[in-house]
PDB file of N, CA and C in Angstrom:
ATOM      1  N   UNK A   1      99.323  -2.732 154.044  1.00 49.00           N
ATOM      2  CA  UNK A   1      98.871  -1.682 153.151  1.00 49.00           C
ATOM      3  C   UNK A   1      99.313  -0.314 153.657  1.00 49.00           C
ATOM      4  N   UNK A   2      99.219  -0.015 154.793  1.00 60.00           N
ATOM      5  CA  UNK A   2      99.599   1.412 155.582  1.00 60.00           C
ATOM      6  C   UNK A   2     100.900   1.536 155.128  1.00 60.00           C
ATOM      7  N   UNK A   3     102.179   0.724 155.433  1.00 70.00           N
ATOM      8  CA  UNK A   3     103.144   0.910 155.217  1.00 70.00           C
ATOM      9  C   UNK A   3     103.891   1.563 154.021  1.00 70.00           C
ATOM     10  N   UNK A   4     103.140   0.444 153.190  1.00 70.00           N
ATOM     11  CA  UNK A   4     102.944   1.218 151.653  1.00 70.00           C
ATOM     12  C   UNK A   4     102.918   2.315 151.467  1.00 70.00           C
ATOM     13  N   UNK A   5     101.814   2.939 152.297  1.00 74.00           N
ATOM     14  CA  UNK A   5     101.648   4.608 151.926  1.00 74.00           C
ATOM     15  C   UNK A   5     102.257   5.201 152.466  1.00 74.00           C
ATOM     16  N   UNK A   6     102.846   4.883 153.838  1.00 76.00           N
ATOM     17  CA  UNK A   6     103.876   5.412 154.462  1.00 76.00           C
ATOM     18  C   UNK A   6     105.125   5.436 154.001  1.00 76.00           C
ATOM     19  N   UNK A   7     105.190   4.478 153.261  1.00 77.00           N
ATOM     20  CA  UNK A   7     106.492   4.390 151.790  1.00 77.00           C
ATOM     21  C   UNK A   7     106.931   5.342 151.374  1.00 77.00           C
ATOM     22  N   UNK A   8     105.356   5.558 150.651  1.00 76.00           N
ATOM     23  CA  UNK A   8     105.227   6.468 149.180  1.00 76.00           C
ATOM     24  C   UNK A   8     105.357   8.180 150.209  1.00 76.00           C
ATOM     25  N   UNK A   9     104.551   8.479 151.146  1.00 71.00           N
ATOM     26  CA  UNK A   9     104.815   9.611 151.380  1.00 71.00           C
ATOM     27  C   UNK A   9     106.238   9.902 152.207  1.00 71.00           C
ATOM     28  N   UNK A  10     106.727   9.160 152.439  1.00 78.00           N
ATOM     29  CA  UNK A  10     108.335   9.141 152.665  1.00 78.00           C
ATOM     30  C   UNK A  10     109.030   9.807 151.739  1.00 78.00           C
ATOM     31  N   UNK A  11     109.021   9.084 150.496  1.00 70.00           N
ATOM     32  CA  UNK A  11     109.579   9.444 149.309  1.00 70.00           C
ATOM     33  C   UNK A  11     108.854  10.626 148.709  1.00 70.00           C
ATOM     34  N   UNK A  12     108.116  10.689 148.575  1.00 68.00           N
ATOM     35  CA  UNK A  12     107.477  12.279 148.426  1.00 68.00           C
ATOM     36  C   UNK A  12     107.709  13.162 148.983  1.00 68.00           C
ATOM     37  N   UNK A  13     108.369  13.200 150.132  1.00 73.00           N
ATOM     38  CA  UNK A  13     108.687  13.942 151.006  1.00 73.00           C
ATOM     39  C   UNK A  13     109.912  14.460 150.377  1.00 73.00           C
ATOM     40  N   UNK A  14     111.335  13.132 150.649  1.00 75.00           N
ATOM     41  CA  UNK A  14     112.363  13.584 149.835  1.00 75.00           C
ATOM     42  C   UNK A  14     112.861  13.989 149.074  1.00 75.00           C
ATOM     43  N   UNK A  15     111.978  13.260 147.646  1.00 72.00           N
ATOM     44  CA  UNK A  15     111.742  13.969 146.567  1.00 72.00           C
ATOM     45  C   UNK A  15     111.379  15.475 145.964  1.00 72.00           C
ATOM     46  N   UNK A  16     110.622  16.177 147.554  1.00 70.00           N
ATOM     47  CA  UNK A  16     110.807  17.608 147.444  1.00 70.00           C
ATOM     48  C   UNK A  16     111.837  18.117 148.425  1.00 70.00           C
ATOM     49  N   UNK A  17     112.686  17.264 148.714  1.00 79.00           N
ATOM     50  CA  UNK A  17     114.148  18.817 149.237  1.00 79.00           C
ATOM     51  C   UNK A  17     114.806  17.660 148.010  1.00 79.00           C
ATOM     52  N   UNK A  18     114.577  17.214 147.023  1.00 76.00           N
ATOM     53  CA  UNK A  18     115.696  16.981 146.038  1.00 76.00           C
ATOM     54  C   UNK A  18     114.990  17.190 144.822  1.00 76.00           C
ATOM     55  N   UNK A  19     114.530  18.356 144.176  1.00 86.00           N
ATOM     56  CA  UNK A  19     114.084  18.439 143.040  1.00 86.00           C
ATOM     57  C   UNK A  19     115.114  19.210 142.113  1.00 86.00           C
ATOM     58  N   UNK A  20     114.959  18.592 141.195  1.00 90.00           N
ATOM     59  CA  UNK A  20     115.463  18.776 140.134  1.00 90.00           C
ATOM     60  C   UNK A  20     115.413  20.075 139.528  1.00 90.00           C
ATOM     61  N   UNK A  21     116.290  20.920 138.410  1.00 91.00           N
ATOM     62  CA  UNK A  21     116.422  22.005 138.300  1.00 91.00           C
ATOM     63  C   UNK A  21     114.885  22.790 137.481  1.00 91.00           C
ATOM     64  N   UNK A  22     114.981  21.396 136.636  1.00 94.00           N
ATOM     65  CA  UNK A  22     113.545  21.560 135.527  1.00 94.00           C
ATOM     66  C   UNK A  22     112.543  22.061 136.479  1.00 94.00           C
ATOM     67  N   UNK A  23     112.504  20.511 137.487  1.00 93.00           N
ATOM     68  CA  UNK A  23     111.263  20.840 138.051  1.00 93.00           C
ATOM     69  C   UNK A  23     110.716  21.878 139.125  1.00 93.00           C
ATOM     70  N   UNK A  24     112.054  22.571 139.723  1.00 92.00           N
ATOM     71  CA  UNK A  24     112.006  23.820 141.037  1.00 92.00           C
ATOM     72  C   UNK A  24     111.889  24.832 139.758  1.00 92.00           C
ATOM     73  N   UNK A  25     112.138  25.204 138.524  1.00 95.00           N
ATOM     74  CA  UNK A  25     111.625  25.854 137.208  1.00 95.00           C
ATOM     75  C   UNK A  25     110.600  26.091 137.145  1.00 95.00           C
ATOM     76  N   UNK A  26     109.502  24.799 136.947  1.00 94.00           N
ATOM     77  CA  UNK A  26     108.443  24.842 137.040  1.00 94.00           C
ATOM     78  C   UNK A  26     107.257  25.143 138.124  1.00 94.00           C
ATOM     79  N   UNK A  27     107.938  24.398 139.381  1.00 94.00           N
ATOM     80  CA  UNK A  27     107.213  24.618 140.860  1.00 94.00           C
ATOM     81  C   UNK A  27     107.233  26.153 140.871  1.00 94.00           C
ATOM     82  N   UNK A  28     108.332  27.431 140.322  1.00 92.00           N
ATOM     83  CA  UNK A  28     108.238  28.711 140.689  1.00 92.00           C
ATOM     84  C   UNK A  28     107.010  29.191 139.954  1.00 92.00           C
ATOM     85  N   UNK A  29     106.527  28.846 139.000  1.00 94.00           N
ATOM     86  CA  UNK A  29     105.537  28.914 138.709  1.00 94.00           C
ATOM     87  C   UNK A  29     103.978  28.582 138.622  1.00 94.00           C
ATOM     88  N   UNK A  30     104.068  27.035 138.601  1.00 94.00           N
ATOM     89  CA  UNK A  30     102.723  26.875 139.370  1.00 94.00           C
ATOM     90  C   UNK A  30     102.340  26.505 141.211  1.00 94.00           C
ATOM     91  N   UNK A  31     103.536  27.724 141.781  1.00 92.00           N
ATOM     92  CA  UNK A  31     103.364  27.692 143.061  1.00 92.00           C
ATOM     93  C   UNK A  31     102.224  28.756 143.149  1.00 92.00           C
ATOM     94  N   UNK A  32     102.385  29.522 141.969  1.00 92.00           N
ATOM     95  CA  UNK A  32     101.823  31.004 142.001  1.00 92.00           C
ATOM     96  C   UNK A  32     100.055  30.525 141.586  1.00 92.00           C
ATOM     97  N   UNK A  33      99.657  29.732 141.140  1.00 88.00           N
ATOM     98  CA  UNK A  33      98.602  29.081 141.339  1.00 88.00           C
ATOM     99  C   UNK A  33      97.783  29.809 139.795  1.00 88.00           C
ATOM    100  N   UNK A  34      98.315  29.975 138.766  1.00 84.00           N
ATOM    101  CA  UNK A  34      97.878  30.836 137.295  1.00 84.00           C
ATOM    102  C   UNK A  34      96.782  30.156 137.109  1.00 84.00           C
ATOM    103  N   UNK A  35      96.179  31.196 136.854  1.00 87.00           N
ATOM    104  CA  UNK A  35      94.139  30.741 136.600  1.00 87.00           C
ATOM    105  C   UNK A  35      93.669  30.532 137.730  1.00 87.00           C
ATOM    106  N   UNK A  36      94.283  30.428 139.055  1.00 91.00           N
ATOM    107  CA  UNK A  36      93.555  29.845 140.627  1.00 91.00           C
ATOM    108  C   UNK A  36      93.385  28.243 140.269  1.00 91.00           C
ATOM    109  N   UNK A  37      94.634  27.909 139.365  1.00 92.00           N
ATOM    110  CA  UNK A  37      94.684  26.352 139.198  1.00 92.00           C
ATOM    111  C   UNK A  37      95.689  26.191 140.473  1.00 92.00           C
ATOM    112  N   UNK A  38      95.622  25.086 140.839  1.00 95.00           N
ATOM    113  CA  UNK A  38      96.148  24.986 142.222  1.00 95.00           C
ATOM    114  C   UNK A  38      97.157  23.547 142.111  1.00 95.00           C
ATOM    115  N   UNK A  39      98.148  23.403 142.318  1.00 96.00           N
ATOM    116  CA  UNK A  39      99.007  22.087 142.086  1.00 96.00           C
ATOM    117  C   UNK A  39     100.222  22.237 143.541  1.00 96.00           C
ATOM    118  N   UNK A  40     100.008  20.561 143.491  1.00 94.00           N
ATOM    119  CA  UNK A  40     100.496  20.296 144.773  1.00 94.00           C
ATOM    120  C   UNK A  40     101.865  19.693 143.774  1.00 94.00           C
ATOM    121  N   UNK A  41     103.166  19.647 144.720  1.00 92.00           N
ATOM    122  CA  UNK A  41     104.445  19.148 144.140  1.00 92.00           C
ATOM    123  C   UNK A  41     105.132  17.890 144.997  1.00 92.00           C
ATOM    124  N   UNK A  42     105.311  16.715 143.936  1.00 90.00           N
ATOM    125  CA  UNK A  42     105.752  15.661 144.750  1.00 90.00           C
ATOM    126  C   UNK A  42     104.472  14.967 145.656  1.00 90.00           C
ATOM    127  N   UNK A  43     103.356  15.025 144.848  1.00 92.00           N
ATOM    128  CA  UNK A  43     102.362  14.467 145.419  1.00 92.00           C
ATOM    129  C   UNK A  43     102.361  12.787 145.585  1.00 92.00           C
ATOM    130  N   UNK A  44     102.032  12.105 147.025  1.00 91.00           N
ATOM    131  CA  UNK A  44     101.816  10.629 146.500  1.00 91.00           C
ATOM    132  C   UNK A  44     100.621   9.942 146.043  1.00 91.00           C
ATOM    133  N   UNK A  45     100.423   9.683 144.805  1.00 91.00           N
ATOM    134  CA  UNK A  45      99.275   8.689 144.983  1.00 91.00           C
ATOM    135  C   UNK A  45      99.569   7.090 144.561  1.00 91.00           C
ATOM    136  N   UNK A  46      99.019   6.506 145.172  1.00 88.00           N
ATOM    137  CA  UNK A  46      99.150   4.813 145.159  1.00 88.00           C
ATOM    138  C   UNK A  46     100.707   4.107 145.149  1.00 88.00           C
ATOM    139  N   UNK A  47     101.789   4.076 144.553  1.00 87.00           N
ATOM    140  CA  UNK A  47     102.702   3.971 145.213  1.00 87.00           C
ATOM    141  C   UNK A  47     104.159   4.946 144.104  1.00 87.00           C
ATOM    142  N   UNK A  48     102.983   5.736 143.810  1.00 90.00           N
ATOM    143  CA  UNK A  48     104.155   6.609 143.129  1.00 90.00           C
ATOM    144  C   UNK A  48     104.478   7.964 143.850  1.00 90.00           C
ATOM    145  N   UNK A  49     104.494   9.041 143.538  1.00 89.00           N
ATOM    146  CA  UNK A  49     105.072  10.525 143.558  1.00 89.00           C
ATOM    147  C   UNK A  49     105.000  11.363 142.198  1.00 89.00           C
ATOM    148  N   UNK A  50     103.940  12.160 142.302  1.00 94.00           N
ATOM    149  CA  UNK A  50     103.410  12.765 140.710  1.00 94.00           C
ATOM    150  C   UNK A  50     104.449  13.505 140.740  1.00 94.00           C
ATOM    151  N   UNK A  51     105.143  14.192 139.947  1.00 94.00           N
ATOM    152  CA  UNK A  51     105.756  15.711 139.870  1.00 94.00           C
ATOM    153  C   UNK A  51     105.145  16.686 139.959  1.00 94.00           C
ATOM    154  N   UNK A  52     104.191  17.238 139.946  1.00 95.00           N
ATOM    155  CA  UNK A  52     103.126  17.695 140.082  1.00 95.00           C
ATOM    156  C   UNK A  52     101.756  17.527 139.606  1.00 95.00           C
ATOM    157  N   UNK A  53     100.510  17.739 140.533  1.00 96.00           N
ATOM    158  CA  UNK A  53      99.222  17.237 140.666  1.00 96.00           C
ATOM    159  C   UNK A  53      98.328  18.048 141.035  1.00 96.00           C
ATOM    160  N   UNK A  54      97.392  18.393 139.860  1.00 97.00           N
ATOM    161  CA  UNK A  54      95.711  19.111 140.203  1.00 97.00           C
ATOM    162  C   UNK A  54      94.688  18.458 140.694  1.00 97.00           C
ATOM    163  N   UNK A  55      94.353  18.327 142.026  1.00 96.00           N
ATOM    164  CA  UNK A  55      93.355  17.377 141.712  1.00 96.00           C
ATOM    165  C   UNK A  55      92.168  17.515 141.739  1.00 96.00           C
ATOM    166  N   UNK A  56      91.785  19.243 141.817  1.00 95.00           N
ATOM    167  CA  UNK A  56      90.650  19.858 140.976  1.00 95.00           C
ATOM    168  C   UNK A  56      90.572  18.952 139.724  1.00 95.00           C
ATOM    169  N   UNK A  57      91.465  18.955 139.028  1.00 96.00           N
ATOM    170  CA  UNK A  57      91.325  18.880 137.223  1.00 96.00           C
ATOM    171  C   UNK A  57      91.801  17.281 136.811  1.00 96.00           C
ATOM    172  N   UNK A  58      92.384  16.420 138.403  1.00 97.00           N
ATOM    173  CA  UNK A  58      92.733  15.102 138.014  1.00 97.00           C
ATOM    174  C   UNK A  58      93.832  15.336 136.727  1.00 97.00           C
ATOM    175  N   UNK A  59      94.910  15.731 137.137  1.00 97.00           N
ATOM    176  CA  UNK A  59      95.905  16.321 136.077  1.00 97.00           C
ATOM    177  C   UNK A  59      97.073  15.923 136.673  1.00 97.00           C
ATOM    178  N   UNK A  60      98.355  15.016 136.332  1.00 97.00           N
ATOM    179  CA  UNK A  60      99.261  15.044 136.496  1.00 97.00           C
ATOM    180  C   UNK A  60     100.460  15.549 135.702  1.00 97.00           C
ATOM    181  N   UNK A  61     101.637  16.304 135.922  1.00 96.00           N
ATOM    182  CA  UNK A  61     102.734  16.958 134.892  1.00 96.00           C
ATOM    183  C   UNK A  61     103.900  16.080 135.440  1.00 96.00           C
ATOM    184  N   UNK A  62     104.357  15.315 134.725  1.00 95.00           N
ATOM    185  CA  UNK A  62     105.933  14.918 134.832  1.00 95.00           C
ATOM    186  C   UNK A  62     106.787  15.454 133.933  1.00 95.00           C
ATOM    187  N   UNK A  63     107.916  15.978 134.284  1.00 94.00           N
ATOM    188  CA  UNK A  63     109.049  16.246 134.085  1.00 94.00           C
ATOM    189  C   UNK A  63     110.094  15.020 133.826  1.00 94.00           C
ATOM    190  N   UNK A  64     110.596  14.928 132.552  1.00 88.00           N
ATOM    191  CA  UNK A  64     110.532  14.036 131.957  1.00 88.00           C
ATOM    192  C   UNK A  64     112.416  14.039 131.583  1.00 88.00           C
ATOM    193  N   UNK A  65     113.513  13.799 132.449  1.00 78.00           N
ATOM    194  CA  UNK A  65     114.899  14.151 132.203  1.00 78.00           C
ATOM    195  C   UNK A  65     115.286  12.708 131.052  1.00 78.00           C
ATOM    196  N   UNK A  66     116.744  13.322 130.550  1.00 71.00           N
ATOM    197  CA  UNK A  66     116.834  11.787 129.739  1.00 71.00           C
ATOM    198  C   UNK A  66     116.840  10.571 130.132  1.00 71.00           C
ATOM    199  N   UNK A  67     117.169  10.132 131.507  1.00 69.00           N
ATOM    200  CA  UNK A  67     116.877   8.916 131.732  1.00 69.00           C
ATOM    201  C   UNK A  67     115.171   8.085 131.517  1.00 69.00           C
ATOM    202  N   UNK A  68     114.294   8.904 131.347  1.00 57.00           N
ATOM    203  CA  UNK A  68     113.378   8.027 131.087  1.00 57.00           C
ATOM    204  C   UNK A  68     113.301   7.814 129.746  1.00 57.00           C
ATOM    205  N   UNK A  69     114.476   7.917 128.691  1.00 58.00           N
ATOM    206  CA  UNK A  69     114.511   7.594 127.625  1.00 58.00           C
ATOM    207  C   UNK A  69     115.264   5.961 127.756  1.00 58.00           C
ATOM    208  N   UNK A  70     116.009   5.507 128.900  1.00 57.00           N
ATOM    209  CA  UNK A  70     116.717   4.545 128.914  1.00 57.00           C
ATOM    210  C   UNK A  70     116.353   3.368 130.033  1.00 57.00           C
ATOM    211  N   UNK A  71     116.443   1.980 129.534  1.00 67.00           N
ATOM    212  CA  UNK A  71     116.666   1.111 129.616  1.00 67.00           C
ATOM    213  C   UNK A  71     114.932   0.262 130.092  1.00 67.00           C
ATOM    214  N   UNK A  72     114.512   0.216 131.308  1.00 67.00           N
ATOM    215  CA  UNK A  72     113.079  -0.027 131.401  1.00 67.00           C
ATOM    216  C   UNK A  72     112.258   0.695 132.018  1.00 67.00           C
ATOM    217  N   UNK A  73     113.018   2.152 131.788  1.00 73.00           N
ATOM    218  CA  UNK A  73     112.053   3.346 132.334  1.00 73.00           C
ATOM    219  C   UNK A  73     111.167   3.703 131.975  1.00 73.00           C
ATOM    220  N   UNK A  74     111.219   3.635 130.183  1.00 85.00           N
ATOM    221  CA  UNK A  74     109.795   3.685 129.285  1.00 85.00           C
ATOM    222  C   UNK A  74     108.771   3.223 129.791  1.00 85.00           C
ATOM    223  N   UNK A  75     109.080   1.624 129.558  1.00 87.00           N
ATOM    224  CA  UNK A  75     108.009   0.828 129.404  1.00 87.00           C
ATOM    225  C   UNK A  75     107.336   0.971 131.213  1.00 87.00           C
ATOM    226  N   UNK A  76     108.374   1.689 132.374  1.00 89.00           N
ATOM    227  CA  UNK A  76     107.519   1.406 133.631  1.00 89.00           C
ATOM    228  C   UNK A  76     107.029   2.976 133.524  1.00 89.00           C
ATOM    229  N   UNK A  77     107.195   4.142 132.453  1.00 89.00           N
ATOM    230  CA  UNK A  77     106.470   5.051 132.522  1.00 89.00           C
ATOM    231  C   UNK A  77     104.863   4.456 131.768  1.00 89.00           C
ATOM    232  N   UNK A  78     104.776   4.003 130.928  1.00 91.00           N
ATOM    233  CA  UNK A  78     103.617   3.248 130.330  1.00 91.00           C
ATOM    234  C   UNK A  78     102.814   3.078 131.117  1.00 91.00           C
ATOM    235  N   UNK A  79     103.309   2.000 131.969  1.00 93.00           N
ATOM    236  CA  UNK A  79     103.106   1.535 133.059  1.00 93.00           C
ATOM    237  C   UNK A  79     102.395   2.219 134.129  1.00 93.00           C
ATOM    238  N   UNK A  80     103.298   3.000 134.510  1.00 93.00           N
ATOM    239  CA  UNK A  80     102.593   4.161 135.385  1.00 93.00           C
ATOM    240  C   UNK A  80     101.458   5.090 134.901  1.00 93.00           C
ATOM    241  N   UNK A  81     101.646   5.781 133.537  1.00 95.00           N
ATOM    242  CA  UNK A  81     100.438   6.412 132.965  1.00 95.00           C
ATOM    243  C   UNK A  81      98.987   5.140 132.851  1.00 95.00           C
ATOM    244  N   UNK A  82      99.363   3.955 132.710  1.00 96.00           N
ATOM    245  CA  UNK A  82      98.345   3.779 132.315  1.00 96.00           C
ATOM    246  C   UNK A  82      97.292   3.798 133.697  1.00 96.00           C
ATOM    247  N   UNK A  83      98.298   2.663 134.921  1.00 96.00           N
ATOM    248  CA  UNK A  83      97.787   2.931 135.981  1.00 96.00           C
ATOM    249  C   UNK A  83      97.004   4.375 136.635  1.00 96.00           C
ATOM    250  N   UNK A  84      97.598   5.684 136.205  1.00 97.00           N
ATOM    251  CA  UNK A  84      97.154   6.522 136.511  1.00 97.00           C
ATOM    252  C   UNK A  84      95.552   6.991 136.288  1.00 97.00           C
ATOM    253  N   UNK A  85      95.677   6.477 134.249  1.00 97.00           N
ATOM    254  CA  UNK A  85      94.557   7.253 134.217  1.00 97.00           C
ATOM    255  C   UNK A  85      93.177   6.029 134.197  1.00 97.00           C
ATOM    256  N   UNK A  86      93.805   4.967 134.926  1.00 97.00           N
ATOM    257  CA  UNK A  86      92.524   4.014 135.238  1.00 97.00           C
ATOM    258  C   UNK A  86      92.039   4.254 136.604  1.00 97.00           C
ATOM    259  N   UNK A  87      92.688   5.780 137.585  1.00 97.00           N
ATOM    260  CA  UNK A  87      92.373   5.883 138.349  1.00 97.00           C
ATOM    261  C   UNK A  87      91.896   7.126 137.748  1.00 97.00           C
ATOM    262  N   UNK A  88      91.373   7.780 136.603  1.00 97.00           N
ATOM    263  CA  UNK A  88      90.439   8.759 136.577  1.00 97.00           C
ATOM    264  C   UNK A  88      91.699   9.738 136.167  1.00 97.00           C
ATOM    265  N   UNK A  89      93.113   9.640 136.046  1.00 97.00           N
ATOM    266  CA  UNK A  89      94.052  10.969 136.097  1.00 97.00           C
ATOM    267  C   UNK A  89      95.152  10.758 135.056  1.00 97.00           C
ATOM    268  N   UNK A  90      94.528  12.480 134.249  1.00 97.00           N
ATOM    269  CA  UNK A  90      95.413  12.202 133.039  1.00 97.00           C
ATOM    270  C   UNK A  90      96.716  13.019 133.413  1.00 97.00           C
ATOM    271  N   UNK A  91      97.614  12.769 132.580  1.00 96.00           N
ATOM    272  CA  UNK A  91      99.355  12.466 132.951  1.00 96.00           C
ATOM    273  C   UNK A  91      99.548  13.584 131.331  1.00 96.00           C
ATOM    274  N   UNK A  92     100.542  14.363 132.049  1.00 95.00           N
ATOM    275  CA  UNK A  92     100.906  15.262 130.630  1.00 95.00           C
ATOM    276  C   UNK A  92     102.574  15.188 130.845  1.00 95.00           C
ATOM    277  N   UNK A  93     103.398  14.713 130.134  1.00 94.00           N
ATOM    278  CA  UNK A  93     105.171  14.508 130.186  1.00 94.00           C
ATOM    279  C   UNK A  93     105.287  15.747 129.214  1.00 94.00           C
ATOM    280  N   UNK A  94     106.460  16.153 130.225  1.00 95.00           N
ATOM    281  CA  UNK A  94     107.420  17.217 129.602  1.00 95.00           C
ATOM    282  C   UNK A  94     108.913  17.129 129.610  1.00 95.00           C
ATOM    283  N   UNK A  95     109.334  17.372 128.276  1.00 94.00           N
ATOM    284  CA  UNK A  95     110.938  17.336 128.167  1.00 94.00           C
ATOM    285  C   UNK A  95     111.273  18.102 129.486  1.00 94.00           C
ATOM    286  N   UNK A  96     112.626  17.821 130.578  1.00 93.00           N
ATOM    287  CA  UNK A  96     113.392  18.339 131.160  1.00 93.00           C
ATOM    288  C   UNK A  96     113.820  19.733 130.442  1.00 93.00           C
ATOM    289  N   UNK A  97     114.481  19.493 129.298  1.00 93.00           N
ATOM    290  CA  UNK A  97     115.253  20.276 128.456  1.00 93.00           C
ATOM    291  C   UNK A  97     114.034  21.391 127.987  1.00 93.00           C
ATOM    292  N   UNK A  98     112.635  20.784 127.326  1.00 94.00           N
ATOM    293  CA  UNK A  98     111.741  22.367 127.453  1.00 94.00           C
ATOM    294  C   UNK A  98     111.940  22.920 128.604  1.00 94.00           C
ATOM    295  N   UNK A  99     111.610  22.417 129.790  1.00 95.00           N
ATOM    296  CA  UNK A  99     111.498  23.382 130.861  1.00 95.00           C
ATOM    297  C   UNK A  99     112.454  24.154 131.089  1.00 95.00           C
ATOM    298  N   UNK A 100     113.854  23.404 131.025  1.00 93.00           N
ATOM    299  CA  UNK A 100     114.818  24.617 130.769  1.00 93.00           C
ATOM    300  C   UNK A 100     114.801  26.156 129.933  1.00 93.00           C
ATOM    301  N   UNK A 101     114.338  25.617 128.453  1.00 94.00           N
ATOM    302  CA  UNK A 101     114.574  26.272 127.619  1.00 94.00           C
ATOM    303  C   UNK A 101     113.443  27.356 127.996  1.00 94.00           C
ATOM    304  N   UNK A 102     112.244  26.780 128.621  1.00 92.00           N
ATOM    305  CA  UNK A 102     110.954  27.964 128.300  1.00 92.00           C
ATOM    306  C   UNK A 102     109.998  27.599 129.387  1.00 92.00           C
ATOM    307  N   UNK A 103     110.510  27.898 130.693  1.00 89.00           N
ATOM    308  CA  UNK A 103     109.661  27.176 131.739  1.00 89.00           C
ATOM    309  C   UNK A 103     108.075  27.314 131.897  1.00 89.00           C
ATOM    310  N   UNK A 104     107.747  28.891 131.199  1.00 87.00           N
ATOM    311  CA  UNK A 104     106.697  29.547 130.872  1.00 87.00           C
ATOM    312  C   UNK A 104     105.825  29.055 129.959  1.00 87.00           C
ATOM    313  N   UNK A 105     106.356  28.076 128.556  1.00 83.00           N
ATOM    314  CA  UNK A 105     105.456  27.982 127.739  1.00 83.00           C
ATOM    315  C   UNK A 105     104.818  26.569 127.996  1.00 83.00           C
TER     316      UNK A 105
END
């Protein structure tokens, strides 16, 4: 079981010196903590890596590029949301391409 988590925060780790353009977009902004909402980036829980995570508010944001439009990424995002919010945590997906367009809104 340890290993596991030692897995997951491995990859969480990496996953933040390799973020994506959307998502270092977004991190410039809720680094700044708006409302004194507070979000951690590349968080691990259970054997994933949130994109970002409140866990004041049990809130997860994924950043959402086109590949999770293809092949069995859907159905293991399903997957993953559902797991999430049977642990109490709701999951909000965002187009890649909004964040580009309007990282703010």
């Amino acid at each position: 079981m340890r290993s596991k988590r030692a897995k997951t925060v491995r990859m969480a780790r990496r996953l933040r010196r390799t973020m994506t353009l959307p998502e270092v977009k977004l991190w410039l902004i809720l680094r700044k903590q708006p409302e004194g909402i507070r979000f951690r980036r590349q968080h691990p829980i259970g054997h994933y890596a949130l994109d970002f995570y409140c866990p004041e508010a049990k809130l997860a944001i994924e950043i959402d590029g086109i590949v999770h439009d293809m092949g069995s990424q859907p159905a293991r995002d399903v997957a993953r949301d559902v797991w999430l919010a049977e642990q109490g945590i709701e999951t909000i997906r965002i187009a890649a391409q909004d964040v580009l367009v309007d990282a703010e809104a």
